[in-house]
Amino acid sequence: MAIYWASACGGCCVSVLDVHESLFTVTERADIIFWPIALDTKYADVKALPNGYIDVTLFNGAIRNSENEYMAMLLREKSKILVAYGSCAHMGGIPGLANFFNRKEIFERVYQTSESTVNPEKIRPQPSFQVPEGNLHLPVFFNDVKPLDKVVCVDYYLPGCPPQTERLIEVFLAITNGSELPGKKSVVGARDKTQCDECERKKTENKHIKKFYRPFEIQDDGETCFLEQGVICLGPATRAGCGVRCIKGNAPCRGCYGPSPDVTDPGAKMMSAIGTMIDSNDPEEISEIVEQVVDPAGTFYRFSLPGSILRRKII
Ligand code: SF4
Ligand code: SF4
């Protein structure tokens, strides 16, 4: 088994560590031979393995640079089963929000205009740099962030930001028990329904709203559907499987489990759901109500922009 992080925050690897003592169950059934957060295996060691030697690779993180892409291709070649683990590998995730900008803008912000940067010579990282000791290389930073399946074939998707540890154990046991596995390209460790189907908050038919709020602007009553209180909740467009954890913690769903099976593009689905709830037929008033949604693109595509129909902002 291998576990790899590409353009990731580390949360997915920590979610694997969160199996706690179940890690012994994992190590009883599998040797973990590559896991940069925990083991010092080198890329060259992976390269030296025969093709298909690794039974399962859990690949977390999006594809942001040439190193991520190289490792995706290498691990695809070396693995029988490649799992896109977590929202970033599944749909582009939080790093994918960078697709609202291009490489030039990102470098300008990071290496020049950010409040904490002093760089009068406007130095930028170079992918190749000659020093007396030899040539140093850095990965090439791509213009776009991509989900894993835009670079290599993916066998399964285990969604979540990060995936729930219980779901990981279920999937791991299913693979190692020799149970019959679902068809390739399936979403595993999740359910074929929406968050709303599992949510216990009170819902009213045909509820309309005149105003949108950010969560801190209302006193949540703890029992009424967030959308009906005017707070954007991505439950109608999001696959269940996390156990409605955010909602049970009184926070609206942000969509990290990705689209439910009948939804192609979660952002588009949410915009259409919101459209049906606005309490007005007057175009001007509708515009005013819609304007109240702060950062609509970042809200509706928080985890899914690179894998969506839009994919990125055209700049
Ligand atoms: S899916 Fe979430 S937890 Fe996992 S690497 Fe991406 S941002 Fe981090
Ligand atoms: S929109 Fe959110 S709060 Fe409302 S029922 Fe769906 S998941 Fe629950």
PDB file of N, CA, C and O in Angstrom, residues 14 26 29 33 39 77-78 81 83 91 103 106 108 134 144 155 175-176 178 198 207 216 245 260 262 266 289 291 308:
ATOM      1  N   VAL A  14      -3.327  13.165   7.686  1.00  0.00           N
ATOM      2  CA  VAL A  14      -3.660  13.109   9.111  1.00  0.00           C
ATOM      3  C   VAL A  14      -4.913  12.257   9.316  1.00  0.00           C
ATOM      4  O   VAL A  14      -5.028  11.525  10.291  1.00  0.00           O
ATOM      5  N   VAL A  26      -4.583  -2.287   9.855  1.00  0.00           N
ATOM      6  CA  VAL A  26      -4.073  -1.982   8.513  1.00  0.00           C
ATOM      7  C   VAL A  26      -2.727  -2.672   8.319  1.00  0.00           C
ATOM      8  O   VAL A  26      -2.509  -3.367   7.322  1.00  0.00           O
ATOM      9  N   ARG A  29      -2.598  -6.336   7.638  1.00  0.00           N
ATOM     10  CA  ARG A  29      -3.054  -6.797   6.329  1.00  0.00           C
ATOM     11  C   ARG A  29      -2.243  -6.218   5.178  1.00  0.00           C
ATOM     12  O   ARG A  29      -2.362  -6.679   4.050  1.00  0.00           O
ATOM     13  N   ILE A  33       4.436   0.870   2.043  1.00  0.00           N
ATOM     14  CA  ILE A  33       5.819   0.964   1.558  1.00  0.00           C
ATOM     15  C   ILE A  33       6.206   2.377   1.145  1.00  0.00           C
ATOM     16  O   ILE A  33       7.368   2.657   0.916  1.00  0.00           O
ATOM     17  N   LEU A  39       7.179   7.912   6.344  1.00  0.00           N
ATOM     18  CA  LEU A  39       8.292   7.016   5.976  1.00  0.00           C
ATOM     19  C   LEU A  39       9.273   7.750   5.068  1.00  0.00           C
ATOM     20  O   LEU A  39       8.871   8.616   4.293  1.00  0.00           O
ATOM     21  N   GLU A  77       1.401   3.856 -12.617  1.00  0.00           N
ATOM     22  CA  GLU A  77       2.112   2.743 -13.245  1.00  0.00           C
ATOM     23  C   GLU A  77       2.410   1.634 -12.229  1.00  0.00           C
ATOM     24  O   GLU A  77       2.323   0.453 -12.535  1.00  0.00           O
ATOM     25  N   LYS A  78       2.692   2.023 -10.992  1.00  0.00           N
ATOM     26  CA  LYS A  78       3.140   1.043  -9.994  1.00  0.00           C
ATOM     27  C   LYS A  78       1.978   0.438  -9.204  1.00  0.00           C
ATOM     28  O   LYS A  78       2.195  -0.464  -8.395  1.00  0.00           O
ATOM     29  N   ILE A  81      -4.534  -0.577  -7.876  1.00  0.00           N
ATOM     30  CA  ILE A  81      -5.727   0.259  -7.639  1.00  0.00           C
ATOM     31  C   ILE A  81      -5.256   1.646  -7.209  1.00  0.00           C
ATOM     32  O   ILE A  81      -4.484   1.787  -6.252  1.00  0.00           O
ATOM     33  N   VAL A  83      -6.600   5.205  -5.852  1.00  0.00           N
ATOM     34  CA  VAL A  83      -7.774   5.858  -5.263  1.00  0.00           C
ATOM     35  C   VAL A  83      -7.507   7.361  -5.154  1.00  0.00           C
ATOM     36  O   VAL A  83      -6.497   7.773  -4.583  1.00  0.00           O
ATOM     37  N   MET A  91     -11.717  16.408  -6.901  1.00  0.00           N
ATOM     38  CA  MET A  91     -12.315  17.478  -7.718  1.00  0.00           C
ATOM     39  C   MET A  91     -11.412  18.715  -7.863  1.00  0.00           C
ATOM     40  O   MET A  91     -11.797  19.669  -8.516  1.00  0.00           O
ATOM     41  N   ARG A 103      -1.187  31.870 -13.267  1.00  0.00           N
ATOM     42  CA  ARG A 103       0.120  31.738 -12.609  1.00  0.00           C
ATOM     43  C   ARG A 103       0.774  33.099 -12.373  1.00  0.00           C
ATOM     44  O   ARG A 103       1.338  33.360 -11.314  1.00  0.00           O
ATOM     45  N   ILE A 106      -0.768  34.838  -9.427  1.00  0.00           N
ATOM     46  CA  ILE A 106      -0.427  34.177  -8.159  1.00  0.00           C
ATOM     47  C   ILE A 106       1.017  34.523  -7.765  1.00  0.00           C
ATOM     48  O   ILE A 106       1.298  34.881  -6.614  1.00  0.00           O
ATOM     49  N   GLU A 108       2.764  37.119  -8.659  1.00  0.00           N
ATOM     50  CA  GLU A 108       2.846  38.545  -8.296  1.00  0.00           C
ATOM     51  C   GLU A 108       2.406  38.758  -6.849  1.00  0.00           C
ATOM     52  O   GLU A 108       3.021  39.485  -6.085  1.00  0.00           O
ATOM     53  N   GLY A 134      26.311  22.375  -9.061  1.00  0.00           N
ATOM     54  CA  GLY A 134      25.539  21.681 -10.098  1.00  0.00           C
ATOM     55  C   GLY A 134      24.259  22.438 -10.412  1.00  0.00           C
ATOM     56  O   GLY A 134      24.117  23.615 -10.076  1.00  0.00           O
ATOM     57  N   ASP A 144      -2.836  25.866 -14.271  1.00  0.00           N
ATOM     58  CA  ASP A 144      -4.113  25.331 -13.776  1.00  0.00           C
ATOM     59  C   ASP A 144      -3.886  24.299 -12.681  1.00  0.00           C
ATOM     60  O   ASP A 144      -2.922  23.540 -12.744  1.00  0.00           O
ATOM     61  N   ASP A 155      -9.135   4.652 -10.309  1.00  0.00           N
ATOM     62  CA  ASP A 155     -10.033   3.500 -10.132  1.00  0.00           C
ATOM     63  C   ASP A 155     -11.219   3.837  -9.239  1.00  0.00           C
ATOM     64  O   ASP A 155     -12.349   3.471  -9.531  1.00  0.00           O
ATOM     65  N   ILE A 175     -11.406  -3.917   0.523  1.00  0.00           N
ATOM     66  CA  ILE A 175     -10.362  -4.279  -0.454  1.00  0.00           C
ATOM     67  C   ILE A 175      -9.568  -5.481   0.058  1.00  0.00           C
ATOM     68  O   ILE A 175      -9.359  -6.459  -0.657  1.00  0.00           O
ATOM     69  N   THR A 176      -9.171  -5.441   1.348  1.00  0.00           N
ATOM     70  CA  THR A 176      -8.272  -6.504   1.839  1.00  0.00           C
ATOM     71  C   THR A 176      -9.029  -7.796   2.165  1.00  0.00           C
ATOM     72  O   THR A 176      -8.426  -8.858   2.226  1.00  0.00           O
ATOM     73  N   GLY A 178     -11.067  -9.072   0.246  1.00  0.00           N
ATOM     74  CA  GLY A 178     -11.364  -9.715  -1.037  1.00  0.00           C
ATOM     75  C   GLY A 178     -12.843  -9.609  -1.376  1.00  0.00           C
ATOM     76  O   GLY A 178     -13.355 -10.390  -2.184  1.00  0.00           O
ATOM     77  N   GLU A 198     -30.231  12.977   4.455  1.00  0.00           N
ATOM     78  CA  GLU A 198     -29.837  12.464   5.777  1.00  0.00           C
ATOM     79  C   GLU A 198     -29.956  13.512   6.883  1.00  0.00           C
ATOM     80  O   GLU A 198     -29.808  13.199   8.054  1.00  0.00           O
ATOM     81  N   LYS A 207     -40.467  26.870   0.481  1.00  0.00           N
ATOM     82  CA  LYS A 207     -40.067  28.013   1.313  1.00  0.00           C
ATOM     83  C   LYS A 207     -39.312  29.025   0.442  1.00  0.00           C
ATOM     84  O   LYS A 207     -38.450  28.644  -0.352  1.00  0.00           O
ATOM     85  N   PHE A 216     -22.544  33.876  10.578  1.00  0.00           N
ATOM     86  CA  PHE A 216     -22.394  34.664  11.811  1.00  0.00           C
ATOM     87  C   PHE A 216     -23.424  35.793  11.915  1.00  0.00           C
ATOM     88  O   PHE A 216     -23.565  36.425  12.959  1.00  0.00           O
ATOM     89  N   ARG A 245     -21.889  15.739   9.342  1.00  0.00           N
ATOM     90  CA  ARG A 245     -21.136  16.200  10.522  1.00  0.00           C
ATOM     91  C   ARG A 245     -21.174  17.711  10.703  1.00  0.00           C
ATOM     92  O   ARG A 245     -21.307  18.199  11.815  1.00  0.00           O
ATOM     93  N   SER A 260     -23.817  14.755  -5.704  1.00  0.00           N
ATOM     94  CA  SER A 260     -24.587  13.518  -5.559  1.00  0.00           C
ATOM     95  C   SER A 260     -24.693  12.863  -6.942  1.00  0.00           C
ATOM     96  O   SER A 260     -24.452  13.517  -7.956  1.00  0.00           O
ATOM     97  N   ASP A 262     -26.832  12.131  -9.158  1.00  0.00           N
ATOM     98  CA  ASP A 262     -27.620  12.689 -10.268  1.00  0.00           C
ATOM     99  C   ASP A 262     -27.166  14.099 -10.654  1.00  0.00           C
ATOM    100  O   ASP A 262     -27.801  14.746 -11.471  1.00  0.00           O
ATOM    101  N   PRO A 266     -21.862  20.517  -9.203  1.00  0.00           N
ATOM    102  CA  PRO A 266     -22.514  20.908  -7.948  1.00  0.00           C
ATOM    103  C   PRO A 266     -22.807  22.406  -7.852  1.00  0.00           C
ATOM    104  O   PRO A 266     -23.840  22.804  -7.327  1.00  0.00           O
ATOM    105  N   ILE A 289     -31.166  40.664  -4.209  1.00  0.00           N
ATOM    106  CA  ILE A 289     -31.115  39.512  -3.298  1.00  0.00           C
ATOM    107  C   ILE A 289     -29.887  38.649  -3.616  1.00  0.00           C
ATOM    108  O   ILE A 289     -29.136  38.246  -2.729  1.00  0.00           O
ATOM    109  N   GLU A 291     -27.140  39.534  -5.014  1.00  0.00           N
ATOM    110  CA  GLU A 291     -25.910  40.252  -4.645  1.00  0.00           C
ATOM    111  C   GLU A 291     -25.512  40.014  -3.193  1.00  0.00           C
ATOM    112  O   GLU A 291     -24.368  40.207  -2.802  1.00  0.00           O
ATOM    113  N   SER A 308     -15.171  21.013 -12.366  1.00  0.00           N
ATOM    114  CA  SER A 308     -16.518  21.447 -12.762  1.00  0.00           C
ATOM    115  C   SER A 308     -16.576  21.718 -14.265  1.00  0.00           C
ATOM    116  O   SER A 308     -15.564  21.655 -14.968  1.00  0.00           O
TER     117      SER A 308
END
